[in-house]
PDB file of C-alpha atoms in Angstrom:
ATOM      1  CA  MET A   1    -115.917-136.337   5.717  1.00 64.00           C
ATOM      2  CA  PRO A   2    -117.517-139.218   7.625  1.00 72.00           C
ATOM      3  CA  HIS A   3    -117.477-142.509   5.775  1.00 70.00           C
ATOM      4  CA  ALA A   4    -118.482-146.101   6.382  1.00 67.00           C
ATOM      5  CA  ALA A   5    -116.963-149.392   5.290  1.00 66.00           C
ATOM      6  CA  TRP A   6    -118.679-152.771   5.164  1.00 64.00           C
ATOM      7  CA  ILE A   7    -116.780-155.979   5.794  1.00 63.00           C
ATOM      8  CA  LEU A   8    -118.084-159.373   4.714  1.00 62.00           C
ATOM      9  CA  CYS A   9    -116.044-162.542   4.798  1.00 61.00           C
ATOM     10  CA  VAL A  10    -116.974-166.174   4.159  1.00 56.00           C
ATOM     11  CA  LEU A  11    -114.582-168.988   5.018  1.00 55.00           C
ATOM     12  CA  TYR A  12    -115.396-172.008   2.914  1.00 51.00           C
ATOM     13  CA  PRO A  13    -115.678-175.584   4.240  1.00 49.00           C
ATOM     14  CA  ILE A  14    -112.516-176.863   5.869  1.00 53.00           C
ATOM     15  CA  SER A  15    -111.990-180.549   6.512  1.00 51.00           C
ATOM     16  CA  PHE A  16    -109.726-182.180   9.064  1.00 51.00           C
ATOM     17  CA  THR A  17    -109.102-185.893   8.504  1.00 49.00           C
ATOM     18  CA  LEU A  18    -106.179-186.886  10.758  1.00 51.00           C
ATOM     19  CA  GLY A  19    -108.541-188.864  12.982  1.00 57.00           C
ATOM     20  CA  PRO A  20    -112.192-187.748  13.245  1.00 66.00           C
ATOM     21  CA  GLU A  21    -113.473-185.835  10.216  1.00 72.00           C
ATOM     22  CA  PHE A  22    -114.574-182.238  10.769  1.00 75.00           C
ATOM     23  CA  ASP A  23    -115.845-179.528   8.447  1.00 78.00           C
ATOM     24  CA  ALA A  24    -117.077-175.995   9.002  1.00 80.00           C
ATOM     25  CA  VAL A  25    -118.271-172.880   7.188  1.00 81.00           C
ATOM     26  CA  ASN A  26    -117.543-169.614   9.003  1.00 84.00           C
ATOM     27  CA  THR A  27    -118.889-166.166   8.101  1.00 87.00           C
ATOM     28  CA  MET A  28    -118.113-162.692   9.389  1.00 87.00           C
ATOM     29  CA  GLY A  29    -119.732-159.319   8.787  1.00 88.00           C
ATOM     30  CA  GLY A  30    -118.884-155.906  10.150  1.00 89.00           C
ATOM     31  CA  LEU A  31    -119.237-152.151   9.758  1.00 90.00           C
ATOM     32  CA  VAL A  32    -116.651-149.434  10.418  1.00 91.00           C
ATOM     33  CA  TYR A  33    -117.845-145.817  10.532  1.00 90.00           C
ATOM     34  CA  THR A  34    -115.245-143.033  10.661  1.00 90.00           C
ATOM     35  CA  LEU A  35    -116.035-139.440  11.691  1.00 89.00           C
ATOM     36  CA  GLU A  36    -114.283-136.310  10.457  1.00 86.00           C
ATOM     37  CA  ASP A  37    -112.059-136.217  13.547  1.00 88.00           C
ATOM     38  CA  ALA A  38    -110.876-139.792  12.772  1.00 89.00           C
ATOM     39  CA  THR A  39    -112.998-141.340  15.546  1.00 93.00           C
ATOM     40  CA  LYS A  40    -113.940-144.862  14.454  1.00 93.00           C
ATOM     41  CA  PHE A  41    -116.986-146.886  15.463  1.00 94.00           C
ATOM     42  CA  HIS A  42    -117.143-150.551  14.610  1.00 94.00           C
ATOM     43  CA  GLY A  43    -119.457-153.499  15.008  1.00 94.00           C
ATOM     44  CA  SER A  44    -119.162-157.098  13.871  1.00 93.00           C
ATOM     45  CA  VAL A  45    -120.803-160.516  14.042  1.00 93.00           C
ATOM     46  CA  ALA A  46    -118.837-163.670  13.292  1.00 91.00           C
ATOM     47  CA  SER A  47    -119.282-167.411  13.450  1.00 90.00           C
ATOM     48  CA  LYS A  48    -116.106-169.261  14.371  1.00 89.00           C
ATOM     49  CA  SER A  49    -115.064-172.888  14.640  1.00 88.00           C
ATOM     50  CA  ARG A  50    -112.107-174.543  16.331  1.00 88.00           C
ATOM     51  CA  PHE A  51    -111.163-178.129  15.606  1.00 86.00           C
ATOM     52  CA  PRO A  52    -109.557-180.158  18.407  1.00 86.00           C
ATOM     53  CA  THR A  53    -105.817-180.541  17.961  1.00 81.00           C
ATOM     54  CA  LEU A  54    -104.009-183.867  17.724  1.00 83.00           C
ATOM     55  CA  LYS A  55    -102.650-183.178  21.213  1.00 81.00           C
ATOM     56  CA  GLU A  56    -106.172-182.758  22.608  1.00 80.00           C
ATOM     57  CA  LEU A  57    -107.434-185.847  20.794  1.00 82.00           C
ATOM     58  CA  TYR A  58    -104.636-188.330  21.387  1.00 83.00           C
ATOM     59  CA  SER A  59    -101.913-187.094  23.753  1.00 75.00           C
ATOM     60  CA  SER A  60    -101.531-188.570  27.231  1.00 72.00           C
ATOM     61  CA  LEU A  61     -99.448-185.493  28.201  1.00 68.00           C
ATOM     62  CA  LEU A  62     -96.516-187.607  29.388  1.00 66.00           C
ATOM     63  CA  GLY A  63     -98.791-189.936  31.353  1.00 65.00           C
ATOM     64  CA  THR A  64    -100.721-187.190  33.166  1.00 65.00           C
ATOM     65  CA  ALA A  65    -103.906-187.349  31.071  1.00 72.00           C
ATOM     66  CA  THR A  66    -106.174-189.651  29.076  1.00 79.00           C
ATOM     67  CA  PRO A  67    -106.679-189.160  25.307  1.00 82.00           C
ATOM     68  CA  ASN A  68    -110.185-188.365  24.093  1.00 81.00           C
ATOM     69  CA  PRO A  69    -110.596-189.140  20.364  1.00 84.00           C
ATOM     70  CA  ASN A  70    -114.338-188.382  20.613  1.00 83.00           C
ATOM     71  CA  LEU A  71    -113.910-184.621  21.024  1.00 85.00           C
ATOM     72  CA  GLU A  72    -116.252-182.522  18.916  1.00 87.00           C
ATOM     73  CA  LYS A  73    -115.419-179.238  17.194  1.00 87.00           C
ATOM     74  CA  GLU A  74    -115.953-176.016  19.135  1.00 89.00           C
ATOM     75  CA  GLU A  75    -118.337-173.462  17.590  1.00 91.00           C
ATOM     76  CA  SER A  76    -119.265-169.925  18.611  1.00 94.00           C
ATOM     77  CA  ILE A  77    -121.182-166.817  17.540  1.00 95.00           C
ATOM     78  CA  ASN A  78    -119.230-163.677  18.429  1.00 96.00           C
ATOM     79  CA  TYR A  79    -120.493-160.094  18.680  1.00 97.00           C
ATOM     80  CA  GLU A  80    -118.399-156.954  19.171  1.00 97.00           C
ATOM     81  CA  VAL A  81    -118.995-153.201  19.169  1.00 97.00           C
ATOM     82  CA  GLY A  82    -116.420-150.568  19.915  1.00 97.00           C
ATOM     83  CA  VAL A  83    -114.980-147.126  19.398  1.00 97.00           C
ATOM     84  CA  GLU A  84    -111.432-145.810  18.856  1.00 96.00           C
ATOM     85  CA  ARG A  85    -110.669-142.133  19.283  1.00 96.00           C
ATOM     86  CA  PRO A  86    -107.489-140.129  18.661  1.00 95.00           C
ATOM     87  CA  LEU A  87    -106.234-138.014  21.557  1.00 95.00           C
ATOM     88  CA  PRO A  88    -103.778-135.117  21.797  1.00 94.00           C
ATOM     89  CA  TRP A  89    -100.031-135.735  22.074  1.00 93.00           C
ATOM     90  CA  LYS A  90     -99.880-138.591  19.533  1.00 94.00           C
ATOM     91  CA  SER A  91    -102.198-140.795  21.592  1.00 97.00           C
ATOM     92  CA  SER A  92    -105.375-142.791  21.101  1.00 97.00           C
ATOM     93  CA  ALA A  93    -107.896-144.651  23.265  1.00 98.00           C
ATOM     94  CA  SER A  94    -110.296-147.477  22.502  1.00 98.00           C
ATOM     95  CA  LEU A  95    -113.209-149.341  24.062  1.00 98.00           C
ATOM     96  CA  ALA A  96    -114.685-152.639  22.873  1.00 98.00           C
ATOM     97  CA  LEU A  97    -117.607-154.664  24.232  1.00 98.00           C
ATOM     98  CA  PHE A  98    -117.810-158.340  23.284  1.00 98.00           C
ATOM     99  CA  TYR A  99    -120.181-161.259  23.727  1.00 98.00           C
ATOM    100  CA  ALA A 100    -119.872-164.879  22.587  1.00 96.00           C
ATOM    101  CA  ASP A 101    -122.133-167.906  22.757  1.00 95.00           C
ATOM    102  CA  VAL A 102    -120.040-171.073  22.576  1.00 94.00           C
ATOM    103  CA  ASP A 103    -121.126-174.646  21.861  1.00 92.00           C
ATOM    104  CA  ASN A 104    -118.876-177.601  22.733  1.00 89.00           C
ATOM    105  CA  LEU A 105    -116.147-175.481  24.319  1.00 88.00           C
ATOM    106  CA  ILE A 106    -112.951-177.569  24.551  1.00 86.00           C
ATOM    107  CA  VAL A 107    -111.376-177.470  28.017  1.00 85.00           C
ATOM    108  CA  ARG A 108    -108.975-179.555  30.066  1.00 79.00           C
ATOM    109  CA  THR A 109    -110.945-181.095  32.919  1.00 76.00           C
ATOM    110  CA  THR A 110    -110.604-183.582  35.772  1.00 70.00           C
ATOM    111  CA  LEU A 111    -112.748-186.578  36.631  1.00 66.00           C
ATOM    112  CA  GLN A 112    -111.924-189.006  39.452  1.00 61.00           C
ATOM    113  CA  GLY A 113    -108.374-187.685  39.571  1.00 61.00           C
ATOM    114  CA  ASN A 114    -107.870-188.153  35.816  1.00 70.00           C
ATOM    115  CA  ASP A 115    -107.157-185.238  33.439  1.00 75.00           C
ATOM    116  CA  PHE A 116    -108.485-185.149  29.886  1.00 79.00           C
ATOM    117  CA  TYR A 117    -109.872-182.750  27.283  1.00 82.00           C
ATOM    118  CA  ASP A 118    -113.645-182.590  27.055  1.00 82.00           C
ATOM    119  CA  ASN A 119    -116.461-180.543  25.503  1.00 85.00           C
ATOM    120  CA  ILE A 120    -118.625-178.217  27.593  1.00 86.00           C
ATOM    121  CA  GLY A 121    -122.040-178.116  25.937  1.00 85.00           C
ATOM    122  CA  LYS A 122    -122.834-174.428  26.454  1.00 92.00           C
ATOM    123  CA  ALA A 123    -120.658-171.518  27.541  1.00 94.00           C
ATOM    124  CA  ARG A 124    -120.820-167.737  27.450  1.00 95.00           C
ATOM    125  CA  HIS A 125    -118.030-165.168  27.287  1.00 96.00           C
ATOM    126  CA  GLN A 126    -118.772-161.473  27.717  1.00 97.00           C
ATOM    127  CA  GLY A 127    -116.817-158.440  28.786  1.00 98.00           C
ATOM    128  CA  LEU A 128    -114.965-155.351  27.697  1.00 98.00           C
ATOM    129  CA  GLU A 129    -111.497-154.191  26.736  1.00 98.00           C
ATOM    130  CA  LEU A 130    -110.035-150.728  27.282  1.00 98.00           C
ATOM    131  CA  GLY A 131    -106.957-149.692  25.318  1.00 98.00           C
ATOM    132  CA  PHE A 132    -104.541-146.769  25.260  1.00 98.00           C
ATOM    133  CA  LYS A 133    -101.564-146.098  22.979  1.00 98.00           C
ATOM    134  CA  SER A 134     -99.194-143.139  22.991  1.00 97.00           C
ATOM    135  CA  GLU A 135     -96.025-141.893  21.303  1.00 96.00           C
ATOM    136  CA  PHE A 136     -95.929-138.720  23.378  1.00 95.00           C
ATOM    137  CA  LEU A 137     -92.494-139.509  24.866  1.00 95.00           C
ATOM    138  CA  PRO A 138     -89.751-139.252  22.255  1.00 95.00           C
ATOM    139  CA  ASP A 139     -88.621-142.643  20.884  1.00 96.00           C
ATOM    140  CA  ASN A 140     -91.191-144.498  23.034  1.00 97.00           C
ATOM    141  CA  THR A 141     -94.344-146.392  22.090  1.00 98.00           C
ATOM    142  CA  LEU A 142     -96.491-146.955  25.182  1.00 98.00           C
ATOM    143  CA  GLU A 143     -99.473-149.308  25.314  1.00 98.00           C
ATOM    144  CA  ALA A 144    -101.953-150.137  28.071  1.00 98.00           C
ATOM    145  CA  HIS A 145    -104.876-152.572  27.985  1.00 98.00           C
ATOM    146  CA  TYR A 146    -107.413-153.748  30.542  1.00 98.00           C
ATOM    147  CA  THR A 147    -109.728-156.695  29.869  1.00 98.00           C
ATOM    148  CA  TYR A 148    -112.691-157.752  31.963  1.00 98.00           C
ATOM    149  CA  LEU A 149    -114.003-161.237  31.151  1.00 97.00           C
ATOM    150  CA  ASP A 150    -117.157-162.798  32.545  1.00 97.00           C
ATOM    151  CA  ALA A 151    -116.992-166.468  31.501  1.00 95.00           C
ATOM    152  CA  GLU A 152    -119.809-168.810  32.496  1.00 95.00           C
ATOM    153  CA  ASN A 153    -120.583-172.485  32.045  1.00 93.00           C
ATOM    154  CA  ARG A 154    -124.236-172.576  30.930  1.00 92.00           C
ATOM    155  CA  SER A 155    -124.640-176.311  30.291  1.00 89.00           C
ATOM    156  CA  PRO A 156    -127.845-177.823  31.761  1.00 86.00           C
ATOM    157  CA  ASP A 157    -125.863-180.547  33.565  1.00 83.00           C
ATOM    158  CA  ARG A 158    -123.236-178.240  35.063  1.00 84.00           C
ATOM    159  CA  VAL A 159    -122.213-178.516  38.712  1.00 83.00           C
ATOM    160  CA  SER A 160    -120.561-175.087  38.683  1.00 88.00           C
ATOM    161  CA  ASP A 161    -120.756-171.874  36.635  1.00 91.00           C
ATOM    162  CA  HIS A 162    -116.961-171.560  36.536  1.00 91.00           C
ATOM    163  CA  LEU A 163    -114.883-172.054  33.401  1.00 91.00           C
ATOM    164  CA  PRO A 164    -111.160-172.895  33.550  1.00 88.00           C
ATOM    165  CA  GLU A 165    -108.425-170.808  31.908  1.00 88.00           C
ATOM    166  CA  SER A 166    -110.579-167.657  32.055  1.00 92.00           C
ATOM    167  CA  PRO A 167    -109.067-164.903  34.242  1.00 96.00           C
ATOM    168  CA  LYS A 168    -111.628-162.212  35.075  1.00 97.00           C
ATOM    169  CA  HIS A 169    -109.159-159.315  35.120  1.00 98.00           C
ATOM    170  CA  GLN A 170    -106.137-158.813  32.862  1.00 98.00           C
ATOM    171  CA  ILE A 171    -103.844-155.793  32.651  1.00 98.00           C
ATOM    172  CA  TYR A 172    -101.173-155.361  29.988  1.00 98.00           C
ATOM    173  CA  LEU A 173     -98.603-152.543  29.970  1.00 98.00           C
ATOM    174  CA  SER A 174     -95.703-152.244  27.537  1.00 98.00           C
ATOM    175  CA  ASP A 175     -93.095-149.808  26.284  1.00 98.00           C
ATOM    176  CA  LEU A 176     -90.949-150.048  23.161  1.00 98.00           C
ATOM    177  CA  TYR A 177     -87.966-147.706  23.459  1.00 98.00           C
ATOM    178  CA  GLN A 178     -85.924-147.006  20.313  1.00 97.00           C
ATOM    179  CA  ALA A 179     -82.535-146.134  21.791  1.00 96.00           C
ATOM    180  CA  SER A 180     -80.844-145.755  18.391  1.00 94.00           C
ATOM    181  CA  GLU A 181     -81.328-146.756  14.767  1.00 93.00           C
ATOM    182  CA  TRP A 182     -80.149-150.289  15.572  1.00 94.00           C
ATOM    183  CA  LEU A 183     -80.870-150.802  19.290  1.00 97.00           C
ATOM    184  CA  SER A 184     -84.265-150.993  21.025  1.00 97.00           C
ATOM    185  CA  PHE A 185     -85.643-152.210  24.355  1.00 98.00           C
ATOM    186  CA  PHE A 186     -89.052-153.750  25.048  1.00 98.00           C
ATOM    187  CA  SER A 187     -90.560-154.071  28.531  1.00 98.00           C
ATOM    188  CA  LYS A 188     -93.882-155.678  29.389  1.00 98.00           C
ATOM    189  CA  ILE A 189     -95.952-155.999  32.572  1.00 98.00           C
ATOM    190  CA  GLN A 190     -98.927-158.374  32.855  1.00 98.00           C
ATOM    191  CA  TYR A 191    -101.464-158.879  35.643  1.00 98.00           C
ATOM    192  CA  ASN A 192    -103.969-161.731  35.927  1.00 97.00           C
ATOM    193  CA  ALA A 193    -106.640-162.210  38.597  1.00 97.00           C
ATOM    194  CA  GLY A 194    -109.908-164.011  39.159  1.00 96.00           C
ATOM    195  CA  GLN A 195    -109.060-167.316  37.475  1.00 96.00           C
ATOM    196  CA  TRP A 196    -110.816-170.468  38.686  1.00 93.00           C
ATOM    197  CA  GLU A 197    -109.476-174.005  38.211  1.00 89.00           C
ATOM    198  CA  GLN A 198    -110.712-177.448  39.219  1.00 84.00           C
ATOM    199  CA  LYS A 199    -108.716-179.610  41.612  1.00 82.00           C
ATOM    200  CA  ALA A 200    -108.317-183.379  41.395  1.00 76.00           C
ATOM    201  CA  ASP A 201    -111.151-183.854  43.921  1.00 77.00           C
ATOM    202  CA  LEU A 202    -113.445-181.790  41.600  1.00 79.00           C
ATOM    203  CA  GLU A 203    -113.477-178.831  44.002  1.00 87.00           C
ATOM    204  CA  TRP A 204    -113.112-175.434  42.324  1.00 90.00           C
ATOM    205  CA  THR A 205    -110.485-173.040  43.664  1.00 93.00           C
ATOM    206  CA  GLU A 206    -109.489-169.492  42.727  1.00 94.00           C
ATOM    207  CA  LEU A 207    -105.833-169.128  41.740  1.00 95.00           C
ATOM    208  CA  SER A 208    -103.727-166.382  43.268  1.00 95.00           C
ATOM    209  CA  SER A 209    -103.364-163.205  41.257  1.00 97.00           C
ATOM    210  CA  TYR A 210     -99.907-162.358  39.923  1.00 97.00           C
ATOM    211  CA  TRP A 211     -97.779-159.730  38.183  1.00 97.00           C
ATOM    212  CA  LEU A 212     -95.186-160.628  35.535  1.00 97.00           C
ATOM    213  CA  PHE A 213     -92.417-158.379  34.244  1.00 98.00           C
ATOM    214  CA  ASP A 214     -90.506-159.206  31.036  1.00 98.00           C
ATOM    215  CA  LEU A 215     -87.576-157.337  29.525  1.00 98.00           C
ATOM    216  CA  LYS A 216     -85.971-157.729  26.105  1.00 97.00           C
ATOM    217  CA  ALA A 217     -83.218-155.966  24.111  1.00 98.00           C
ATOM    218  CA  MET A 218     -83.092-156.093  20.307  1.00 97.00           C
ATOM    219  CA  ALA A 219     -80.128-155.207  18.112  1.00 96.00           C
ATOM    220  CA  GLU A 220     -80.574-154.916  14.351  1.00 94.00           C
ATOM    221  CA  ILE A 221     -77.597-156.599  12.706  1.00 92.00           C
ATOM    222  CA  SER A 222     -78.940-156.118   9.183  1.00 89.00           C
ATOM    223  CA  LYS A 223     -82.205-155.355   7.435  1.00 85.00           C
ATOM    224  CA  PHE A 224     -83.175-159.019   7.713  1.00 89.00           C
ATOM    225  CA  LEU A 225     -81.511-160.126  10.959  1.00 94.00           C
ATOM    226  CA  VAL A 226     -82.119-159.076  14.593  1.00 95.00           C
ATOM    227  CA  ALA A 227     -80.304-160.337  17.699  1.00 96.00           C
ATOM    228  CA  GLU A 228     -82.407-160.628  20.869  1.00 97.00           C
ATOM    229  CA  VAL A 229     -81.640-161.175  24.543  1.00 98.00           C
ATOM    230  CA  GLY A 230     -84.282-161.148  27.255  1.00 97.00           C
ATOM    231  CA  VAL A 231     -85.372-162.034  30.773  1.00 97.00           C
ATOM    232  CA  PRO A 232     -88.975-163.288  31.142  1.00 96.00           C
ATOM    233  CA  ASN A 233     -90.388-163.133  34.680  1.00 97.00           C
ATOM    234  CA  LEU A 234     -87.590-160.816  35.764  1.00 96.00           C
ATOM    235  CA  PHE A 235     -88.628-160.747  39.438  1.00 96.00           C
ATOM    236  CA  ASP A 236     -89.000-164.548  39.672  1.00 96.00           C
ATOM    237  CA  GLU A 237     -92.728-164.461  40.480  1.00 96.00           C
ATOM    238  CA  ASN A 238     -94.148-167.750  41.775  1.00 95.00           C
ATOM    239  CA  TYR A 239     -97.389-168.201  39.832  1.00 95.00           C
ATOM    240  CA  GLU A 240     -99.595-170.803  38.166  1.00 93.00           C
ATOM    241  CA  THR A 241    -102.125-170.752  35.316  1.00 89.00           C
ATOM    242  CA  GLY A 242    -103.414-174.245  36.181  1.00 83.00           C
ATOM    243  CA  TYR A 243    -103.940-175.623  39.691  1.00 82.00           C
ATOM    244  CA  GLY A 244    -100.934-177.624  40.852  1.00 80.00           C
ATOM    245  CA  PHE A 245     -98.797-176.679  37.835  1.00 80.00           C
ATOM    246  CA  PRO A 246     -96.452-173.802  38.780  1.00 89.00           C
ATOM    247  CA  ARG A 247     -94.955-171.954  35.827  1.00 91.00           C
ATOM    248  CA  GLU A 248     -91.280-171.312  35.207  1.00 92.00           C
ATOM    249  CA  GLY A 249     -89.485-168.695  37.270  1.00 94.00           C
ATOM    250  CA  ARG A 250     -86.874-166.251  36.035  1.00 96.00           C
ATOM    251  CA  THR A 251     -85.354-167.404  32.748  1.00 96.00           C
ATOM    252  CA  PHE A 252     -82.913-166.000  30.213  1.00 96.00           C
ATOM    253  CA  PHE A 253     -82.874-166.342  26.455  1.00 96.00           C
ATOM    254  CA  TYR A 254     -80.910-165.127  23.452  1.00 95.00           C
ATOM    255  CA  GLY A 255     -81.261-165.745  19.770  1.00 95.00           C
ATOM    256  CA  LEU A 256     -81.435-164.458  16.225  1.00 94.00           C
ATOM    257  CA  ARG A 257     -84.654-163.530  14.418  1.00 91.00           C
ATOM    258  CA  GLY A 258     -84.687-163.414  10.642  1.00 88.00           C
ATOM    259  CA  THR A 259     -87.266-161.978   8.255  1.00 83.00           C
ATOM    260  CA  PHE A 260     -87.327-162.574   4.523  1.00 79.00           C
TER     261      PHE A 260
END
């Protein structure tokens, strides 16, 4: 039988006193409606706040930036509607549309060759996300996501509509393969494109798109302990998420992960 569920959440005032004093009250409301065939529709509205971190307020980033102790908190009103539907062969698909109005967005910016964190008075984020999940293949959990993001600087004094750190297209593909009761493998592919960043001379430039492939093996030693070994950026892709700051190439890691 179809049924609906209301969600209402109020986050009470939070204060931050290590430097400037901030406080905020955030609220969220939503509705989830489920049909007889387990199809779910949802909608939500939420107010959110983000306080600047100590790094953003005071760090010189090893001499590459100027601290800005006058940063203000970031606030936004977020809207989302979506649907999730089960599919044959142990699969499901989802679609979500989102929209956000942001005040005082905190971004890393450049002025006269100097980097620092600053507030953008008005910004807008809107877009959609498509998702797919399947356990059709034995011992495999497959996931696929595509996100389209239209991010725009809407401040009256803006010199460009671009926003940094906002790729327009993102693709995520992953597979978790359970080889045995104690051994599993996780592979992940990511694609980013359409990201704009500001150069030291204030000119905006579009970063090159890139694909990343990560691989990880996990061995369960006990109920509480898992050994991991992995290779991020397996194909040694040369990419950057900020202009002039190339990211690490192929790396290797190993370690133990405990849960209690």
